[in-house]
């Protein structure tokens, strides 16, 4: 509790963030309002998913990380500037030491109404332990990444993961009243045949399922061309068996949803490669060292740690954020093909957060 008090005090004595007048006030050069911040609170993880990380990863030295207090101050500055949705991700957010203290502290912005949603993307390994506390902090829905329902395949894809633990985590989250959405990366030759079964299972358990195309981020041990499965092909195959109807449902993210008549559930497609989703981008991403990436698929970034640490007031920080938003690019240039074998950007997904 001491840390929570400390964070709250440093962040302004528990005083709520002032809601941005009239909604968003960070507008990028293409007229897009930036209302969504994703924070990678750690680059570390207790899994080593083959499409995300090499097995032998070098992580940032702990001394380079922003403290939880600094992450809180930065988040609050963004909320003051119009962010309405905050997602903690990673690496695995729930392996960051004392992460619940940060989540507890940030939940004050939900209470004041300054923030509409506080959520996480997790691999589920630690969920059993944290589910009820997350619910208590006002976390209403979370994303859990799960690429297969087969424990052996799960072990193969995550290298270090324990399927039973993730299942227990999902159950614990649901028991705590948190809505769970499953995210699965579609991988050629790995889970393409399983997608119908995953869909039926997820919907049967009251969960939406979103499929993601693998993105060329960071060097991994394998070849991404071998893994890449265009979701246009997956959708076409699913349509032979299920009735898919486009629906306007939105969660603030890039997924496009269909309703599946046979299951009554929702299926989302995140298609950075087959369908460019940049035109409606409303988000920016912050790393655990205070680097702000204005686009997941571009190298350009802004350092916020310097201005954050340079003064106790937020003026320098606020100016640095404005300057960064002012150069948010129009979109990414992801390509996965046999000629383009290098990743589009050198950092891994675990650095910027998925
Ligand atoms: N560890 C947490 C998890 O797995 O949910 C949060 C971080 S993880 C980087 C966030 C999401 O990114 C996961 O759903 C993961 O499957 C996805 N992901 C990781 N690397 C990816 C890649 N190269 N292309 C597409 N999705 C990727
Ligand atoms: Fe860890 Fe998530 Fe990357 Fe898997 S996808 S290695 S769980 S950060």
mmCIF file of C-alpha atoms and ligand atoms in Angstrom:
data_model
loop_
_atom_site.group_PDB
_atom_site.id
_atom_site.type_symbol
_atom_site.label_atom_id
_atom_site.label_comp_id
_atom_site.label_asym_id
_atom_site.label_seq_id
_atom_site.Cartn_x
_atom_site.Cartn_y
_atom_site.Cartn_z
ATOM 1 C CA UNK A 1 0.000 0.000 0.000
ATOM 2 C CA UNK A 2 2.919 2.306 0.716
ATOM 3 C CA UNK A 3 3.964 2.223 -2.928
ATOM 4 C CA UNK A 4 0.413 2.983 -4.043
ATOM 5 C CA UNK A 5 0.296 5.978 -1.712
ATOM 6 C CA UNK A 6 3.662 7.070 -2.961
ATOM 7 C CA UNK A 7 2.615 6.841 -6.591
ATOM 8 C CA UNK A 8 -0.619 8.689 -5.933
ATOM 9 C CA UNK A 9 1.180 11.420 -4.023
ATOM 10 C CA UNK A 10 3.836 11.932 -6.645
ATOM 11 C CA UNK A 11 1.180 12.002 -9.305
ATOM 12 C CA UNK A 12 -0.480 14.961 -7.666
ATOM 13 C CA UNK A 13 -1.691 14.004 -4.190
ATOM 14 C CA UNK A 14 -4.525 11.865 -5.489
ATOM 15 C CA UNK A 15 -5.980 14.744 -7.427
ATOM 16 C CA UNK A 16 -7.730 13.443 -10.499
ATOM 17 C CA UNK A 17 -6.473 14.208 -13.958
ATOM 18 C CA UNK A 18 -8.444 17.045 -15.450
ATOM 19 C CA UNK A 19 -10.514 15.614 -18.262
ATOM 20 C CA UNK A 20 -9.520 17.192 -21.553
ATOM 21 C CA UNK A 21 -12.151 19.807 -22.386
ATOM 22 C CA UNK A 22 -14.404 18.621 -25.178
ATOM 23 C CA UNK A 23 -12.626 15.275 -25.530
ATOM 24 C CA UNK A 24 -9.417 14.607 -27.416
ATOM 25 C CA UNK A 25 -6.914 17.353 -27.888
ATOM 26 C CA UNK A 26 -4.032 15.485 -29.435
ATOM 27 C CA UNK A 27 -4.634 15.595 -33.165
ATOM 28 C CA UNK A 28 -2.003 14.264 -35.549
ATOM 29 C CA UNK A 29 -1.091 15.746 -38.944
ATOM 30 C CA UNK A 30 -3.684 13.532 -40.640
ATOM 31 C CA UNK A 31 -6.511 14.729 -38.411
ATOM 32 C CA UNK A 32 -6.613 11.566 -36.307
ATOM 33 C CA UNK A 33 -7.421 12.103 -32.632
ATOM 34 C CA UNK A 34 -5.025 10.224 -30.344
ATOM 35 C CA UNK A 35 -7.088 8.792 -27.520
ATOM 36 C CA UNK A 36 -5.434 5.442 -26.921
ATOM 37 C CA UNK A 37 -2.102 4.795 -25.232
ATOM 38 C CA UNK A 38 -0.468 1.403 -25.000
ATOM 39 C CA UNK A 39 2.377 1.013 -22.575
ATOM 40 C CA UNK A 40 4.860 -1.799 -22.664
ATOM 41 C CA UNK A 41 5.641 -1.907 -18.941
ATOM 42 C CA UNK A 42 8.443 -4.442 -19.382
ATOM 43 C CA UNK A 43 10.216 -6.051 -22.320
ATOM 44 C CA UNK A 44 10.621 -9.268 -20.295
ATOM 45 C CA UNK A 45 8.401 -12.288 -20.548
ATOM 46 C CA UNK A 46 7.991 -15.738 -19.049
ATOM 47 C CA UNK A 47 7.245 -17.176 -22.530
ATOM 48 C CA UNK A 48 9.338 -17.167 -25.702
ATOM 49 C CA UNK A 49 6.707 -17.347 -28.455
ATOM 50 C CA UNK A 50 8.496 -18.288 -31.655
ATOM 51 C CA UNK A 51 6.995 -15.491 -33.777
ATOM 52 C CA UNK A 52 7.684 -12.867 -31.113
ATOM 53 C CA UNK A 53 11.092 -13.555 -29.602
ATOM 54 C CA UNK A 54 14.269 -15.453 -30.192
ATOM 55 C CA UNK A 55 14.850 -18.022 -27.448
ATOM 56 C CA UNK A 56 18.002 -16.302 -26.359
ATOM 57 C CA UNK A 57 16.882 -12.727 -25.829
ATOM 58 C CA UNK A 58 18.871 -9.882 -24.356
ATOM 59 C CA UNK A 59 16.600 -7.729 -22.256
ATOM 60 C CA UNK A 60 17.060 -4.156 -21.151
ATOM 61 C CA UNK A 61 19.068 -3.633 -17.997
ATOM 62 C CA UNK A 62 16.627 -3.040 -15.142
ATOM 63 C CA UNK A 63 18.249 0.315 -14.386
ATOM 64 C CA UNK A 64 17.036 1.659 -17.753
ATOM 65 C CA UNK A 65 13.377 1.096 -16.898
ATOM 66 C CA UNK A 66 11.095 3.885 -15.870
ATOM 67 C CA UNK A 67 9.922 3.413 -12.309
ATOM 68 C CA UNK A 68 6.274 2.650 -11.656
ATOM 69 C CA UNK A 69 5.942 6.208 -10.351
ATOM 70 C CA UNK A 70 7.311 7.573 -13.617
ATOM 71 C CA UNK A 71 4.998 5.349 -15.655
ATOM 72 C CA UNK A 72 2.113 6.667 -13.608
ATOM 73 C CA UNK A 73 3.161 10.283 -14.156
ATOM 74 C CA UNK A 74 3.546 9.738 -17.883
ATOM 75 C CA UNK A 75 0.175 7.980 -18.170
ATOM 76 C CA UNK A 76 -1.465 10.788 -16.253
ATOM 77 C CA UNK A 77 0.096 13.379 -18.553
ATOM 78 C CA UNK A 78 -1.382 11.533 -21.543
ATOM 79 C CA UNK A 79 -4.775 11.270 -19.875
ATOM 80 C CA UNK A 80 -4.664 15.015 -19.243
ATOM 81 C CA UNK A 81 -4.048 15.433 -22.955
ATOM 82 C CA UNK A 82 -7.020 13.368 -24.093
ATOM 83 C CA UNK A 83 -6.145 9.691 -23.749
ATOM 84 C CA UNK A 84 -9.299 7.754 -22.831
ATOM 85 C CA UNK A 85 -8.095 4.195 -23.133
ATOM 86 C CA UNK A 86 -4.962 2.800 -21.567
ATOM 87 C CA UNK A 87 -3.641 -0.690 -22.228
ATOM 88 C CA UNK A 88 -0.713 -2.175 -20.352
ATOM 89 C CA UNK A 89 1.191 -4.726 -22.337
ATOM 90 C CA UNK A 90 4.739 -5.928 -22.776
ATOM 91 C CA UNK A 91 6.593 -8.328 -22.721
ATOM 92 C CA UNK A 92 4.313 -9.842 -20.171
ATOM 93 C CA UNK A 93 2.834 -6.989 -18.114
ATOM 94 C CA UNK A 94 1.981 -9.212 -15.160
ATOM 95 C CA UNK A 95 5.625 -10.244 -14.627
ATOM 96 C CA UNK A 96 6.708 -6.669 -13.921
ATOM 97 C CA UNK A 97 7.407 -6.427 -10.199
ATOM 98 C CA UNK A 98 4.631 -4.695 -8.266
ATOM 99 C CA UNK A 99 2.615 -4.098 -11.424
ATOM 100 C CA UNK A 100 -0.622 -4.220 -9.439
ATOM 101 C CA UNK A 101 0.488 -1.120 -7.558
ATOM 102 C CA UNK A 102 0.614 0.793 -10.828
ATOM 103 C CA UNK A 103 -2.742 -0.603 -11.973
ATOM 104 C CA UNK A 104 -4.313 0.239 -8.612
ATOM 105 C CA UNK A 105 -2.962 3.750 -8.826
ATOM 106 C CA UNK A 106 -4.102 4.285 -12.432
ATOM 107 C CA UNK A 107 -7.581 3.110 -11.518
ATOM 108 C CA UNK A 108 -8.164 6.492 -9.861
ATOM 109 C CA UNK A 109 -8.608 7.895 -13.367
ATOM 110 C CA UNK A 110 -11.455 5.448 -13.951
ATOM 111 C CA UNK A 111 -13.124 6.616 -10.782
ATOM 112 C CA UNK A 112 -12.992 10.246 -11.870
ATOM 113 C CA UNK A 113 -14.195 9.367 -15.370
ATOM 114 C CA UNK A 114 -11.051 10.865 -16.944
ATOM 115 C CA UNK A 115 -10.234 7.418 -18.300
ATOM 116 C CA UNK A 116 -12.865 5.240 -19.965
ATOM 117 C CA UNK A 117 -10.936 2.014 -19.986
ATOM 118 C CA UNK A 118 -7.941 0.513 -18.253
ATOM 119 C CA UNK A 119 -6.960 -2.864 -19.607
ATOM 120 C CA UNK A 120 -4.130 -5.300 -20.269
ATOM 121 C CA UNK A 121 -2.947 -7.716 -22.913
ATOM 122 C CA UNK A 122 -1.517 -10.785 -21.237
ATOM 123 C CA UNK A 123 -0.324 -14.290 -21.984
ATOM 124 C CA UNK A 124 -2.477 -15.428 -19.049
ATOM 125 C CA UNK A 125 0.308 -17.143 -17.121
ATOM 126 C CA UNK A 126 -0.143 -14.991 -14.014
ATOM 127 C CA UNK A 127 -3.863 -14.324 -14.337
ATOM 128 C CA UNK A 128 -5.000 -16.799 -11.745
ATOM 129 C CA UNK A 129 -3.045 -14.842 -9.163
ATOM 130 C CA UNK A 130 -4.131 -11.372 -10.244
ATOM 131 C CA UNK A 131 -7.642 -11.730 -11.701
ATOM 132 C CA UNK A 132 -9.681 -10.654 -8.712
ATOM 133 C CA UNK A 133 -7.409 -7.710 -7.966
ATOM 134 C CA UNK A 134 -7.612 -6.586 -11.577
ATOM 135 C CA UNK A 135 -11.403 -6.694 -11.371
ATOM 136 C CA UNK A 136 -11.240 -4.749 -8.138
ATOM 137 C CA UNK A 137 -9.211 -2.050 -9.928
ATOM 138 C CA UNK A 138 -11.984 -1.576 -12.482
ATOM 139 C CA UNK A 139 -10.468 -3.689 -15.263
ATOM 140 C CA UNK A 140 -13.554 -4.910 -17.112
ATOM 141 C CA UNK A 141 -12.134 -6.700 -20.120
ATOM 142 C CA UNK A 142 -8.746 -8.049 -21.033
ATOM 143 C CA UNK A 143 -7.061 -9.659 -24.006
ATOM 144 C CA UNK A 144 -5.464 -13.048 -23.501
ATOM 145 C CA UNK A 145 -3.174 -14.381 -26.208
ATOM 146 C CA UNK A 146 -3.741 -18.019 -27.069
ATOM 147 C CA UNK A 147 -2.701 -19.527 -30.382
ATOM 148 C CA UNK A 148 -3.791 -23.139 -29.906
ATOM 149 C CA UNK A 149 -5.951 -25.395 -27.746
ATOM 150 C CA UNK A 150 -3.490 -28.261 -27.953
ATOM 151 C CA UNK A 151 -1.169 -28.352 -24.892
ATOM 152 C CA UNK A 152 1.728 -29.853 -26.870
ATOM 153 C CA UNK A 153 1.443 -27.307 -29.639
ATOM 154 C CA UNK A 154 1.111 -24.622 -27.002
ATOM 155 C CA UNK A 155 4.418 -25.701 -25.518
ATOM 156 C CA UNK A 156 5.991 -25.694 -28.968
ATOM 157 C CA UNK A 157 4.803 -22.213 -29.907
ATOM 158 C CA UNK A 158 5.446 -20.512 -26.545
ATOM 159 C CA UNK A 159 8.575 -22.598 -25.817
ATOM 160 C CA UNK A 160 8.202 -21.977 -22.057
ATOM 161 C CA UNK A 161 4.442 -21.698 -21.502
ATOM 162 C CA UNK A 162 2.189 -23.925 -19.394
ATOM 163 C CA UNK A 163 -1.189 -24.450 -21.049
ATOM 164 C CA UNK A 164 -2.991 -25.544 -17.872
ATOM 165 C CA UNK A 165 -1.912 -22.367 -16.095
ATOM 166 C CA UNK A 166 -3.256 -20.183 -18.885
ATOM 167 C CA UNK A 167 -6.568 -22.056 -18.873
ATOM 168 C CA UNK A 168 -6.809 -21.587 -15.107
ATOM 169 C CA UNK A 169 -6.018 -17.906 -15.598
ATOM 170 C CA UNK A 170 -8.787 -17.450 -18.151
ATOM 171 C CA UNK A 171 -11.279 -19.180 -15.835
ATOM 172 C CA UNK A 172 -10.176 -17.017 -12.906
ATOM 173 C CA UNK A 173 -10.623 -13.844 -14.943
ATOM 174 C CA UNK A 174 -14.105 -14.880 -16.015
ATOM 175 C CA UNK A 175 -15.011 -15.871 -12.462
ATOM 176 C CA UNK A 176 -13.912 -12.400 -11.355
ATOM 177 C CA UNK A 177 -16.350 -10.895 -13.844
ATOM 178 C CA UNK A 178 -13.745 -9.791 -16.393
ATOM 179 C CA UNK A 179 -14.655 -10.246 -20.055
ATOM 180 C CA UNK A 180 -11.920 -12.095 -21.890
ATOM 181 C CA UNK A 181 -11.134 -11.700 -25.555
ATOM 182 C CA UNK A 182 -8.762 -14.213 -27.062
ATOM 183 C CA UNK A 183 -6.080 -13.115 -29.507
ATOM 184 C CA UNK A 184 -4.564 -15.718 -31.777
ATOM 185 C CA UNK A 185 -1.805 -15.116 -34.284
ATOM 186 C CA UNK A 186 -2.683 -17.033 -37.451
ATOM 187 C CA UNK A 187 0.313 -19.176 -38.360
ATOM 188 C CA UNK A 188 0.610 -21.209 -41.516
ATOM 189 C CA UNK A 189 0.957 -24.908 -40.883
ATOM 190 C CA UNK A 190 0.541 -24.391 -37.157
ATOM 191 C CA UNK A 191 -2.993 -23.374 -36.242
ATOM 192 C CA UNK A 192 -4.775 -22.855 -39.584
ATOM 193 C CA UNK A 193 -6.637 -26.155 -39.207
ATOM 194 C CA UNK A 194 -7.522 -25.392 -35.621
ATOM 195 C CA UNK A 195 -9.166 -22.025 -36.161
ATOM 196 C CA UNK A 196 -12.736 -23.388 -36.517
ATOM 197 C CA UNK A 197 -12.367 -25.381 -33.278
ATOM 198 C CA UNK A 198 -10.893 -22.379 -31.463
ATOM 199 C CA UNK A 199 -13.737 -20.242 -32.690
ATOM 200 C CA UNK A 200 -16.364 -22.688 -31.466
ATOM 201 C CA UNK A 201 -14.650 -23.147 -28.132
ATOM 202 C CA UNK A 202 -14.117 -19.420 -27.509
ATOM 203 C CA UNK A 203 -17.678 -18.522 -28.398
ATOM 204 C CA UNK A 204 -18.997 -21.430 -26.351
ATOM 205 C CA UNK A 205 -17.145 -20.004 -23.354
ATOM 206 C CA UNK A 206 -18.497 -16.512 -23.954
ATOM 207 C CA UNK A 207 -15.284 -15.058 -25.389
ATOM 208 C CA UNK A 208 -14.711 -13.136 -28.583
ATOM 209 C CA UNK A 209 -11.800 -14.317 -30.705
ATOM 210 C CA UNK A 210 -9.541 -12.071 -32.743
ATOM 211 C CA UNK A 211 -7.114 -13.368 -35.330
ATOM 212 C CA UNK A 212 -3.902 -11.462 -36.014
ATOM 213 C CA UNK A 213 -1.590 -11.572 -39.003
ATOM 214 C CA UNK A 214 2.025 -12.067 -38.071
ATOM 215 C CA UNK A 215 3.956 -8.808 -38.411
ATOM 216 C CA UNK A 216 7.624 -8.441 -39.398
ATOM 217 C CA UNK A 217 8.961 -7.068 -36.102
ATOM 218 C CA UNK A 218 12.394 -7.977 -34.795
ATOM 219 C CA UNK A 219 14.747 -10.805 -35.656
ATOM 220 C CA UNK A 220 13.455 -14.242 -34.685
ATOM 221 C CA UNK A 221 14.955 -17.700 -35.063
ATOM 222 C CA UNK A 222 12.726 -18.806 -37.960
ATOM 223 C CA UNK A 223 11.664 -17.373 -41.308
ATOM 224 C CA UNK A 224 8.502 -15.281 -41.200
ATOM 225 C CA UNK A 225 7.566 -16.161 -44.761
ATOM 226 C CA UNK A 226 7.049 -19.692 -43.493
ATOM 227 C CA UNK A 227 4.662 -18.472 -40.776
ATOM 228 C CA UNK A 228 2.707 -15.815 -42.602
ATOM 229 C CA UNK A 229 -0.924 -16.675 -43.248
ATOM 230 C CA UNK A 230 -3.056 -13.950 -44.847
ATOM 231 C CA UNK A 231 -6.338 -13.567 -42.986
ATOM 232 C CA UNK A 232 -8.150 -13.034 -46.269
ATOM 233 C CA UNK A 233 -7.478 -16.742 -46.934
ATOM 234 C CA UNK A 234 -8.545 -17.732 -43.412
ATOM 235 C CA UNK A 235 -11.775 -15.808 -43.784
ATOM 236 C CA UNK A 236 -12.505 -17.410 -47.138
ATOM 237 C CA UNK A 237 -12.007 -20.865 -45.626
ATOM 238 C CA UNK A 238 -14.130 -20.089 -42.581
ATOM 239 C CA UNK A 239 -16.898 -18.825 -44.854
ATOM 240 C CA UNK A 240 -17.262 -22.305 -46.320
ATOM 241 C CA UNK A 241 -18.349 -23.541 -42.902
ATOM 242 C CA UNK A 242 -19.722 -20.523 -41.042
ATOM 243 C CA UNK A 243 -21.975 -17.622 -41.921
ATOM 244 C CA UNK A 244 -19.898 -14.500 -41.309
ATOM 245 C CA UNK A 245 -21.614 -11.123 -41.329
ATOM 246 C CA UNK A 246 -19.658 -7.878 -41.109
ATOM 247 C CA UNK A 247 -20.713 -5.811 -38.110
ATOM 248 C CA UNK A 248 -19.741 -2.267 -37.108
ATOM 249 C CA UNK A 249 -18.663 -3.416 -33.598
ATOM 250 C CA UNK A 250 -15.514 -1.570 -32.436
ATOM 251 C CA UNK A 251 -13.388 -1.884 -29.336
ATOM 252 C CA UNK A 252 -11.172 1.119 -30.027
ATOM 253 C CA UNK A 253 -8.574 -1.157 -31.627
ATOM 254 C CA UNK A 254 -7.806 -2.021 -35.246
ATOM 255 C CA UNK A 255 -9.881 -5.238 -35.444
ATOM 256 C CA UNK A 256 -12.749 -5.528 -37.913
ATOM 257 C CA UNK A 257 -15.473 -7.807 -36.631
ATOM 258 C CA UNK A 258 -17.919 -10.284 -38.053
ATOM 259 C CA UNK A 259 -20.727 -12.071 -36.311
ATOM 260 C CA UNK A 260 -20.750 -15.841 -36.669
ATOM 261 C CA UNK A 261 -24.356 -16.987 -37.092
ATOM 262 C CA UNK A 262 -23.698 -20.604 -36.055
ATOM 263 C CA UNK A 263 -22.079 -19.688 -32.713
ATOM 264 C CA UNK A 264 -23.654 -16.294 -32.046
ATOM 265 C CA UNK A 265 -20.181 -14.937 -31.194
ATOM 266 C CA UNK A 266 -17.880 -12.289 -32.624
ATOM 267 C CA UNK A 267 -14.741 -12.896 -34.616
ATOM 268 C CA UNK A 268 -12.214 -10.116 -35.193
ATOM 269 C CA UNK A 269 -9.564 -9.774 -37.871
ATOM 270 C CA UNK A 270 -6.441 -7.681 -37.384
ATOM 271 C CA UNK A 271 -5.005 -7.435 -40.855
ATOM 272 C CA UNK A 272 -2.018 -5.105 -40.984
ATOM 273 C CA UNK A 273 -0.730 -6.845 -44.104
ATOM 274 C CA UNK A 274 -3.760 -7.732 -46.177
ATOM 275 C CA UNK A 275 -5.801 -4.681 -45.255
ATOM 276 C CA UNK A 276 -4.034 -1.551 -44.185
ATOM 277 C CA UNK A 277 -5.674 -0.367 -40.967
ATOM 278 C CA UNK A 278 -3.715 2.854 -40.520
ATOM 279 C CA UNK A 279 -6.293 5.373 -41.676
ATOM 280 C CA UNK A 280 -8.247 5.077 -38.421
ATOM 281 C CA UNK A 281 -5.227 4.787 -36.114
ATOM 282 C CA UNK A 282 -5.928 6.475 -32.789
ATOM 283 C CA UNK A 283 -2.990 5.236 -30.747
ATOM 284 C CA UNK A 284 0.600 5.717 -29.731
ATOM 285 C CA UNK A 285 2.879 3.338 -27.845
ATOM 286 C CA UNK A 286 5.213 3.957 -24.975
ATOM 287 C CA UNK A 287 8.046 1.639 -23.994
ATOM 288 C CA UNK A 288 9.198 0.872 -20.469
ATOM 289 C CA UNK A 289 12.148 3.211 -20.990
ATOM 290 C CA UNK A 290 9.955 6.175 -21.912
ATOM 291 C CA UNK A 291 10.359 6.047 -25.684
ATOM 292 C CA UNK A 292 7.213 6.992 -27.542
ATOM 293 C CA UNK A 293 6.570 5.241 -30.851
ATOM 294 C CA UNK A 294 4.007 7.014 -32.945
ATOM 295 C CA UNK A 295 3.622 3.945 -35.189
ATOM 296 C CA UNK A 296 4.174 0.245 -34.485
ATOM 297 C CA UNK A 297 5.702 -0.222 -37.916
ATOM 298 C CA UNK A 298 8.110 2.731 -38.145
ATOM 299 C CA UNK A 299 11.449 3.454 -36.479
ATOM 300 C CA UNK A 300 10.771 7.106 -35.636
ATOM 301 C CA UNK A 301 10.397 7.676 -31.898
ATOM 302 C CA UNK A 302 10.481 10.421 -29.283
ATOM 303 C CA UNK A 303 12.269 10.306 -25.974
ATOM 304 C CA UNK A 304 9.950 11.240 -23.115
ATOM 305 C CA UNK A 305 12.216 10.099 -20.306
ATOM 306 C CA UNK A 306 14.469 13.153 -20.709
ATOM 307 C CA UNK A 307 11.694 15.748 -20.424
ATOM 308 C CA UNK A 308 10.006 13.685 -17.700
ATOM 309 C CA UNK A 309 13.111 13.710 -15.551
ATOM 310 C CA UNK A 310 14.208 17.231 -16.431
ATOM 311 C CA UNK A 311 11.627 18.935 -14.270
ATOM 312 C CA UNK A 312 8.946 18.176 -11.727
ATOM 313 C CA UNK A 313 6.322 20.054 -13.682
ATOM 314 C CA UNK A 314 4.818 18.586 -16.832
ATOM 315 C CA UNK A 315 5.370 21.466 -19.244
ATOM 316 C CA UNK A 316 8.467 20.061 -20.941
ATOM 317 C CA UNK A 317 6.844 16.654 -21.115
ATOM 318 C CA UNK A 318 3.643 18.032 -22.568
ATOM 319 C CA UNK A 319 5.602 19.936 -25.231
ATOM 320 C CA UNK A 320 7.583 16.810 -26.107
ATOM 321 C CA UNK A 321 4.343 14.825 -26.487
ATOM 322 C CA UNK A 322 2.841 17.525 -28.741
ATOM 323 C CA UNK A 323 5.958 17.576 -30.863
ATOM 324 C CA UNK A 324 5.887 13.770 -31.203
ATOM 325 C CA UNK A 325 2.195 13.631 -32.127
ATOM 326 C CA UNK A 326 2.969 16.309 -34.719
ATOM 327 C CA UNK A 327 5.112 13.822 -36.580
ATOM 328 C CA UNK A 328 2.950 10.717 -36.336
ATOM 329 C CA UNK A 329 3.341 9.047 -39.728
ATOM 330 C CA UNK A 330 0.477 8.144 -41.989
ATOM 331 C CA UNK A 331 1.082 4.407 -41.669
ATOM 332 C CA UNK A 332 3.418 1.438 -41.733
ATOM 333 C CA UNK A 333 5.108 -0.270 -44.679
ATOM 334 C CA UNK A 334 4.934 -3.911 -43.596
ATOM 335 C CA UNK A 335 5.802 -6.446 -46.254
ATOM 336 C CA UNK A 336 6.366 -10.166 -45.820
ATOM 337 C CA UNK A 337 7.626 -11.872 -48.912
ATOM 338 C CA UNK A 338 10.555 -13.905 -50.114
ATOM 339 C CA UNK A 339 12.488 -10.831 -51.297
ATOM 340 C CA UNK A 340 11.992 -8.833 -48.099
ATOM 341 C CA UNK A 341 13.481 -11.058 -45.452
ATOM 342 C CA UNK A 342 14.507 -8.352 -43.012
ATOM 343 C CA UNK A 343 12.006 -7.210 -40.354
ATOM 344 C CA UNK A 344 10.264 -3.902 -41.150
ATOM 345 C CA UNK A 345 11.587 -2.577 -37.862
ATOM 346 C CA UNK A 346 14.394 -4.049 -35.806
ATOM 347 C CA UNK A 347 12.680 -4.002 -32.420
ATOM 348 C CA UNK A 348 10.568 -6.909 -31.262
ATOM 349 C CA UNK A 349 6.839 -6.688 -30.571
ATOM 350 C CA UNK A 350 7.678 -7.159 -26.881
ATOM 351 C CA UNK A 351 9.483 -3.792 -26.850
ATOM 352 C CA UNK A 352 6.663 -1.682 -28.228
ATOM 353 C CA UNK A 353 3.886 -3.897 -26.957
ATOM 354 C CA UNK A 354 1.316 -5.664 -29.117
HETATM 355 N N1 LIG B 1 2.817 -11.026 -23.444
HETATM 356 C C1 LIG B 1 1.514 -10.511 -23.715
HETATM 357 C C2 LIG B 1 0.749 -11.407 -24.646
HETATM 358 O O1 LIG B 1 1.351 -12.296 -25.249
HETATM 359 O O2 LIG B 1 -0.439 -11.203 -24.751
HETATM 360 C C3 LIG B 1 1.510 -9.092 -24.237
HETATM 361 C C4 LIG B 1 2.550 -8.716 -25.245
HETATM 362 S S1 LIG B 1 2.470 -9.577 -26.798
HETATM 363 C C5 LIG B 1 3.815 -8.812 -27.661
HETATM 364 C C6 LIG B 1 0.994 -8.898 -27.497
HETATM 365 C C7 LIG B 1 0.429 -9.606 -28.691
HETATM 366 O O3 LIG B 1 1.320 -9.478 -29.762
HETATM 367 C C8 LIG B 1 0.194 -11.083 -28.497
HETATM 368 O O4 LIG B 1 -1.156 -11.364 -28.835
HETATM 369 C C9 LIG B 1 1.121 -11.730 -29.471
HETATM 370 O O5 LIG B 1 0.585 -12.916 -29.978
HETATM 371 C C10 LIG B 1 1.266 -10.663 -30.508
HETATM 372 N N2 LIG B 1 2.511 -10.741 -31.285
HETATM 373 C C11 LIG B 1 3.776 -10.871 -30.857
HETATM 374 N N3 LIG B 1 4.647 -10.850 -31.884
HETATM 375 C C12 LIG B 1 3.920 -10.698 -33.008
HETATM 376 C C13 LIG B 1 4.221 -10.594 -34.395
HETATM 377 N N4 LIG B 1 5.466 -10.619 -34.851
HETATM 378 N N5 LIG B 1 3.184 -10.434 -35.249
HETATM 379 C C14 LIG B 1 1.908 -10.380 -34.815
HETATM 380 N N6 LIG B 1 1.550 -10.464 -33.531
HETATM 381 C C15 LIG B 1 2.539 -10.622 -32.631
HETATM 382 FE FE1 LIG B 2 5.836 -13.111 -24.367
HETATM 383 FE FE2 LIG B 2 3.599 -12.170 -25.399
HETATM 384 FE FE3 LIG B 2 5.853 -12.241 -26.874
HETATM 385 FE FE4 LIG B 2 4.670 -14.505 -26.247
HETATM 386 S S1 LIG B 2 3.795 -12.857 -27.496
HETATM 387 S S2 LIG B 2 6.867 -14.065 -26.047
HETATM 388 S S3 LIG B 2 3.840 -14.101 -24.283
HETATM 389 S S4 LIG B 2 5.512 -11.009 -25.085
#
